[in-house]
Tab-separated table of N, CA, C and O in Angstrom:
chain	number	residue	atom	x	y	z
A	1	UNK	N	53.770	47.540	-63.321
A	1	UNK	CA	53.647	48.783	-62.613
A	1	UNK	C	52.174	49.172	-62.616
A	1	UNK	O	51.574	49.222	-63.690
A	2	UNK	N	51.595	49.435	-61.524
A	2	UNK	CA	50.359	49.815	-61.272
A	2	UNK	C	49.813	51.407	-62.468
A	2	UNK	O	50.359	52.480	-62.726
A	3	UNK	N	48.719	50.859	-62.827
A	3	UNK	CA	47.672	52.059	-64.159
A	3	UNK	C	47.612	53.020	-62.960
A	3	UNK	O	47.528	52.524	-61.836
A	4	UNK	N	47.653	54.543	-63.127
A	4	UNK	CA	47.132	55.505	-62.524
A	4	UNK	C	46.147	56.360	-64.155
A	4	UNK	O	46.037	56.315	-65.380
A	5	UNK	N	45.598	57.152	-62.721
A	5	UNK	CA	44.721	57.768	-64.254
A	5	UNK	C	45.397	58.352	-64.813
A	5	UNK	O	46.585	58.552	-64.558
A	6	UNK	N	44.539	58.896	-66.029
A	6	UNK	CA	45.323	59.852	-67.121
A	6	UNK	C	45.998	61.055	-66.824
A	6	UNK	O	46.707	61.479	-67.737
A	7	UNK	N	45.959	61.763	-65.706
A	7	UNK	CA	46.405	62.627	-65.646
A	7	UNK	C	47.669	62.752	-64.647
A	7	UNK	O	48.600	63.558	-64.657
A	8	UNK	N	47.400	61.756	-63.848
A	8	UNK	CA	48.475	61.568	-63.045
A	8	UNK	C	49.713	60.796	-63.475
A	8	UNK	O	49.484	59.644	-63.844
A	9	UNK	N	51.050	61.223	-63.504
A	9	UNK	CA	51.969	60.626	-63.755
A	9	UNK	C	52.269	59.460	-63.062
A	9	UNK	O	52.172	59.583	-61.841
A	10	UNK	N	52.716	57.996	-63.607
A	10	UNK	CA	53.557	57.144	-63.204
A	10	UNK	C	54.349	57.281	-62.379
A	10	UNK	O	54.970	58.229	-62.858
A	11	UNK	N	55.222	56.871	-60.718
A	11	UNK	CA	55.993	56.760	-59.898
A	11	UNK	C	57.124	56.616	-60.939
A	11	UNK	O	58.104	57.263	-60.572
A	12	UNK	N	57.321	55.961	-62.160
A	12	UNK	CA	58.382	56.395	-62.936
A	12	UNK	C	58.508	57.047	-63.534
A	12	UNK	O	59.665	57.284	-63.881
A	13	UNK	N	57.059	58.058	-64.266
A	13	UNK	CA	57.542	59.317	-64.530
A	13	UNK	C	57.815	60.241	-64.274
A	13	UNK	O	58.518	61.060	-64.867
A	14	UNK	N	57.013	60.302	-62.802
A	14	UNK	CA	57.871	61.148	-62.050
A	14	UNK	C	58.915	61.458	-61.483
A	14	UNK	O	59.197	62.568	-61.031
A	15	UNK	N	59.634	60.380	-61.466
A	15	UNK	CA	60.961	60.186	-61.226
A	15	UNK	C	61.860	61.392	-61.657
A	15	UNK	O	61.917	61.696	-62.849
A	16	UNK	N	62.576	62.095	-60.694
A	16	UNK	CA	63.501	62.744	-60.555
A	16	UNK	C	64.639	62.959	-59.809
A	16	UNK	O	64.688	63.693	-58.822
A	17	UNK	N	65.985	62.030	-60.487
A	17	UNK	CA	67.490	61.712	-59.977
A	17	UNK	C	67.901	62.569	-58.708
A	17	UNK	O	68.392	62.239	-57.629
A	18	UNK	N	67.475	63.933	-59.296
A	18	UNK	CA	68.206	64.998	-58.469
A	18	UNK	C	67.232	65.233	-56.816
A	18	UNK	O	67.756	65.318	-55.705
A	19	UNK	N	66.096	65.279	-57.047
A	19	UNK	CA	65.205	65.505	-56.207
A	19	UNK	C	65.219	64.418	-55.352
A	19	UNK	O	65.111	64.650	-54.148
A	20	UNK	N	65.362	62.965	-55.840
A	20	UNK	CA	65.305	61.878	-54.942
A	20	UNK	C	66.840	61.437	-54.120
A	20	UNK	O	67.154	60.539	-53.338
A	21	UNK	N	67.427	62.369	-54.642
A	21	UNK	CA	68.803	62.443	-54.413
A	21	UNK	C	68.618	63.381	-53.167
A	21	UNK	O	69.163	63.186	-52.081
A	22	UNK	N	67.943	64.219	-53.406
A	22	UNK	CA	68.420	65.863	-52.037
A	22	UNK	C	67.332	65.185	-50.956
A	22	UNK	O	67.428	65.589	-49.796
A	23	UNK	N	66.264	64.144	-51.266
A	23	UNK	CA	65.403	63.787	-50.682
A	23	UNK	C	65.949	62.321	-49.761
A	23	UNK	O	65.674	62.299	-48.561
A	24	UNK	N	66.673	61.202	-50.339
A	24	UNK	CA	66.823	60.142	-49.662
A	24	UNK	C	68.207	60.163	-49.115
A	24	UNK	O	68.373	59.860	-47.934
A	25	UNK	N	69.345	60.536	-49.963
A	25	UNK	CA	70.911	60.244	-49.606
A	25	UNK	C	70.952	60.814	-48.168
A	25	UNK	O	71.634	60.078	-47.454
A	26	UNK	N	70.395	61.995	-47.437
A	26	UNK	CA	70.704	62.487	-46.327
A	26	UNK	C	70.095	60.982	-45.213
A	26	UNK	O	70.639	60.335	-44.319
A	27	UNK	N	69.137	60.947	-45.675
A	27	UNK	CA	68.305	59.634	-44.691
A	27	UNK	C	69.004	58.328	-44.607
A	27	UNK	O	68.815	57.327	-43.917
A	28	UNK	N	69.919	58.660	-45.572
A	28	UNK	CA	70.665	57.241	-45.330
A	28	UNK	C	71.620	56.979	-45.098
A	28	UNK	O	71.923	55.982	-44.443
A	29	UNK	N	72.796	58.219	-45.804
A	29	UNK	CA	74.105	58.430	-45.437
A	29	UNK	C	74.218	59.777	-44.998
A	29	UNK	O	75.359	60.197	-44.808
A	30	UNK	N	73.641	60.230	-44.881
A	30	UNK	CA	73.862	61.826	-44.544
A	30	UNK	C	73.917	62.915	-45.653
A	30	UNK	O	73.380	62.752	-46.749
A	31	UNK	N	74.583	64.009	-45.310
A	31	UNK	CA	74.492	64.576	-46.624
A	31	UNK	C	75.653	64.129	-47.114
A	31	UNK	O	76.606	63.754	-46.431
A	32	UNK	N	75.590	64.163	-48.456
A	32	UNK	CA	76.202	63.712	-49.793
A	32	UNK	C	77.575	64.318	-49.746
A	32	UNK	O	77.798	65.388	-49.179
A	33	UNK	N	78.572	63.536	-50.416
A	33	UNK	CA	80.253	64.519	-50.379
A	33	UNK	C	79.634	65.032	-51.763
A	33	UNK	O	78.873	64.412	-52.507
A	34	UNK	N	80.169	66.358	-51.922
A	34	UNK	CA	80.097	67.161	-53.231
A	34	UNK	C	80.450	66.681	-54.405
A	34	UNK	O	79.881	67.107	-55.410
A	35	UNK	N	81.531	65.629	-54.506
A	35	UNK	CA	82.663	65.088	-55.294
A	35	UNK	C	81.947	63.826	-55.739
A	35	UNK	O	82.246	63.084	-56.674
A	36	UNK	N	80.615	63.702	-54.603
A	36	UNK	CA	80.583	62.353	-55.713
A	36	UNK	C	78.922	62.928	-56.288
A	36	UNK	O	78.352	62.238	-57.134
A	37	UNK	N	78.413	63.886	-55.893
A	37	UNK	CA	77.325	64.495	-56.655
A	37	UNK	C	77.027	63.774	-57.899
A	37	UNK	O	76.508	62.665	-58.025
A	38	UNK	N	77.405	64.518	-58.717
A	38	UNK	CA	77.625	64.170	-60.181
A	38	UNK	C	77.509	62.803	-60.842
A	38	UNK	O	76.855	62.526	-61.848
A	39	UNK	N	78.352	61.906	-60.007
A	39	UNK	CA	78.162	60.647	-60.122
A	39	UNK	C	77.523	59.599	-59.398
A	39	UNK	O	77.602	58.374	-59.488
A	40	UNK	N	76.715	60.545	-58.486
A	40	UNK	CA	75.445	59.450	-57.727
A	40	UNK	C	74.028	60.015	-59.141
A	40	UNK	O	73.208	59.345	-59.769
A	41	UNK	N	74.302	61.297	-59.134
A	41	UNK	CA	73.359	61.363	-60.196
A	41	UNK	C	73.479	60.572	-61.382
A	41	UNK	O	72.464	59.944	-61.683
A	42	UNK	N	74.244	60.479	-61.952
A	42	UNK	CA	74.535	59.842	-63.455
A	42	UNK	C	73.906	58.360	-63.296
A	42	UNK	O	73.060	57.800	-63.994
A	43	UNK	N	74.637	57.884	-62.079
A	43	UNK	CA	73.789	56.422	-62.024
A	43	UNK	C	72.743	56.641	-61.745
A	43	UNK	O	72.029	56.036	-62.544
A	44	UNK	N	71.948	57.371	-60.795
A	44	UNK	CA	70.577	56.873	-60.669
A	44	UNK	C	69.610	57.652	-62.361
A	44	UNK	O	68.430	57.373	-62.570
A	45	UNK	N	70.119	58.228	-62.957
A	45	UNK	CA	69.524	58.451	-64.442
A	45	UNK	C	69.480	57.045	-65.174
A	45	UNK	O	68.575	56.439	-65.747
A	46	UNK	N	70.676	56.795	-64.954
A	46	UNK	CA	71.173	55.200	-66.002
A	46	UNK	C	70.072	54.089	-65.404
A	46	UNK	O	69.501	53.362	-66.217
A	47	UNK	N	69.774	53.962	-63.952
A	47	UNK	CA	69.152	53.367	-63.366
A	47	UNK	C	67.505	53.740	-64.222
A	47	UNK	O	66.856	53.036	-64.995
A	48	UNK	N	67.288	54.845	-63.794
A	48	UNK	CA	65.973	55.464	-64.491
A	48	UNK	C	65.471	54.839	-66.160
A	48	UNK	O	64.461	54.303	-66.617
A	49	UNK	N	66.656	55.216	-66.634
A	49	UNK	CA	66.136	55.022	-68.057
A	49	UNK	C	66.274	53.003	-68.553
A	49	UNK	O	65.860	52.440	-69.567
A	50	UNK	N	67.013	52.427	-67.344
A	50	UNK	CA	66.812	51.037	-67.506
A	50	UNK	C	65.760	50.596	-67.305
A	50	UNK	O	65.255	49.706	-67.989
A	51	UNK	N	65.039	51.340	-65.960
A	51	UNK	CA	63.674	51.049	-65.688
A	51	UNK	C	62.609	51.402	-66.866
A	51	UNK	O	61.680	50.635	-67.120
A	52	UNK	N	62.766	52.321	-67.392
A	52	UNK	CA	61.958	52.631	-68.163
A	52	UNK	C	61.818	51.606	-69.359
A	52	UNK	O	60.661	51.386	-69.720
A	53	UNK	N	62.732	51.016	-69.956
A	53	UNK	CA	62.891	49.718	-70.810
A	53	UNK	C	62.346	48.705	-69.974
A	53	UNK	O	61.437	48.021	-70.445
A	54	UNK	N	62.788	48.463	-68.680
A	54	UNK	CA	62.163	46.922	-67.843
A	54	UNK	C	60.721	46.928	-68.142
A	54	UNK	O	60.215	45.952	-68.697
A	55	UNK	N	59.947	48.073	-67.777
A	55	UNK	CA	58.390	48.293	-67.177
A	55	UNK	C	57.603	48.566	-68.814
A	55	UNK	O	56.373	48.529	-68.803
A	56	UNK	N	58.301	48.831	-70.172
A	56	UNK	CA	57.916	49.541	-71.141
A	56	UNK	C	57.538	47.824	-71.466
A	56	UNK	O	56.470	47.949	-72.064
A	57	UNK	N	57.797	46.450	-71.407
A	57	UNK	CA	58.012	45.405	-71.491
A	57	UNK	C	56.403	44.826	-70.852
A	57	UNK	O	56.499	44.608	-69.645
A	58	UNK	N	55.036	44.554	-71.387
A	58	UNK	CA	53.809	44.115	-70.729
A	58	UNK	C	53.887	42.948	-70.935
A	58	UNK	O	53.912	42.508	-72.084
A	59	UNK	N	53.947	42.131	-69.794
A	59	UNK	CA	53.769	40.509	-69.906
A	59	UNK	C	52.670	39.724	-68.779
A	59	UNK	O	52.776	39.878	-67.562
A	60	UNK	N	51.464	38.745	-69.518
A	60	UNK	CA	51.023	38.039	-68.823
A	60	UNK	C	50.940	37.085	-68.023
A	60	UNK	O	51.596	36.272	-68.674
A	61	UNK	N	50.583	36.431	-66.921
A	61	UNK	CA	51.198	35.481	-66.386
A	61	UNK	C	51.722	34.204	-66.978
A	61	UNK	O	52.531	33.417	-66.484
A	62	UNK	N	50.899	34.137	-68.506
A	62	UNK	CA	50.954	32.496	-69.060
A	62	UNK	C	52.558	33.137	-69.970
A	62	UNK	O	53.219	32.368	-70.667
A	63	UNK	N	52.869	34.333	-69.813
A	63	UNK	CA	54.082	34.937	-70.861
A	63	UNK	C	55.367	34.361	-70.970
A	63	UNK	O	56.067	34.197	-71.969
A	64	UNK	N	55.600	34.032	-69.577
A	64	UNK	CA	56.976	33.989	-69.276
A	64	UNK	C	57.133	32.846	-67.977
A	64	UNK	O	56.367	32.915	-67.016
A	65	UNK	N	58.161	31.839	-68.059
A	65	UNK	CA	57.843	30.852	-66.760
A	65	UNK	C	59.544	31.168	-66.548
A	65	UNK	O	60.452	30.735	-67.258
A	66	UNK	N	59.680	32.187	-65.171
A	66	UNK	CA	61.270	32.546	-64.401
A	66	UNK	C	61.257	31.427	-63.989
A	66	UNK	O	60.451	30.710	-63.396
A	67	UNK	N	62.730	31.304	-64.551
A	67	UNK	CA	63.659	29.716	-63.749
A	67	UNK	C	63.542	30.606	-61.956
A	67	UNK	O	63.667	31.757	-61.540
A	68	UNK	N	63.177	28.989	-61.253
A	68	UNK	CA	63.613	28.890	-59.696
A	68	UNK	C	65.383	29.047	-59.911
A	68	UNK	O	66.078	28.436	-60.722
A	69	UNK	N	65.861	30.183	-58.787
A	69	UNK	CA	66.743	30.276	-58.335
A	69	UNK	C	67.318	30.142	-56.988
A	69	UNK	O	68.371	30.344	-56.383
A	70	UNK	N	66.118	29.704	-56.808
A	70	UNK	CA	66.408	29.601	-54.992
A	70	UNK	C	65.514	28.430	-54.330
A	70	UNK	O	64.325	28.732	-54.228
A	71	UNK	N	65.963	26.830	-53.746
A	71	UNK	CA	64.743	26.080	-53.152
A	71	UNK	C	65.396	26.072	-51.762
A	71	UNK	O	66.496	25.637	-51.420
A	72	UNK	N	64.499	26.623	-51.105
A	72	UNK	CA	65.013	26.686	-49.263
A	72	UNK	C	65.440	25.370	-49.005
A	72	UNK	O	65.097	24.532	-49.838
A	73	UNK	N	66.144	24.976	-47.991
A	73	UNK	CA	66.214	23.441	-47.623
A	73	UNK	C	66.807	23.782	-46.104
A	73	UNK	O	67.345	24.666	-45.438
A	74	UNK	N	66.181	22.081	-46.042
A	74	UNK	CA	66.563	22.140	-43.866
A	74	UNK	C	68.272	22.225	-44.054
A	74	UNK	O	68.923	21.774	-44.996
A	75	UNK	N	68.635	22.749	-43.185
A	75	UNK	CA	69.664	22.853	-42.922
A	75	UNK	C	70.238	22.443	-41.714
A	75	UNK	O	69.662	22.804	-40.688
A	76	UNK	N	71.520	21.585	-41.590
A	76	UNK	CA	72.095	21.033	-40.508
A	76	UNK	C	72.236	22.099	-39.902
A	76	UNK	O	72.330	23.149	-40.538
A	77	UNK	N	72.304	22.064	-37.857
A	77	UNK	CA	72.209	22.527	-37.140
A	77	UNK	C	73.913	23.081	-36.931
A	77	UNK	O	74.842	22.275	-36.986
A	78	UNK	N	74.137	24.655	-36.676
A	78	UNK	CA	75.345	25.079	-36.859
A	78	UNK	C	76.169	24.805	-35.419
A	78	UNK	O	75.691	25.017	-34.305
A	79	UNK	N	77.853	24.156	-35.763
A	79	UNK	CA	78.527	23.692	-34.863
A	79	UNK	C	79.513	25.228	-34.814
A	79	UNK	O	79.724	26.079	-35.678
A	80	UNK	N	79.939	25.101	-33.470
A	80	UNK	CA	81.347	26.142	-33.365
A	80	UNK	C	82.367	25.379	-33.015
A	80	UNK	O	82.524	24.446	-32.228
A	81	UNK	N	83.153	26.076	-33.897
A	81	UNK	CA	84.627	25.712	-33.989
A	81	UNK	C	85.562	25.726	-33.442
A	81	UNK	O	86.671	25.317	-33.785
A	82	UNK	N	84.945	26.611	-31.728
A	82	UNK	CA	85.738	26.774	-30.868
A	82	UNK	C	85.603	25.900	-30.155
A	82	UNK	O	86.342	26.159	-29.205
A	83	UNK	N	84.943	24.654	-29.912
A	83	UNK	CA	84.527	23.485	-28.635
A	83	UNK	C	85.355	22.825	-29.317
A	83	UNK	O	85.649	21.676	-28.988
């Protein structure tokens, strides 16, 4: 996660469930059903405080070698099943 200066908070500390909640859910689904309020919040906290463990974690490039999960490959040309 990118250093800001000292005085400015982190994009994750600033982080606020409720605010990013009244701010994005309309842009995406509209406004929110009431009923699930409560529990769009709860996850995006749970979400929050996971992040906060992921990013609390400083590693250098020589730190860690992620297994490949993915090698593109040519792929045969797609037939339909209707001919």
């Amino acid at each position: 996660m990118p250093k800001s200066s000292a005085n400015e908070p982190t994009a994750l500390e600033a982080f606020d469930p409720q605010t990013y909640m009244d701010t994005v859910a309309p842009m995406i689904v509209g406004a929110p059903h009431p009923a699930y309020r409560e529990g769009v919040l709860a996850n995006l906290a749970t979400a929050h405080a996971m992040a906060k463990v992921v990013f609390a974690v400083e590693l250098d490039a020589d730190s860690c070698d992620l297994a490949g999960v993915f090698m593109p490959m040519a792929a045969d040309p797609l037939t339909s099943r209707d001919t």
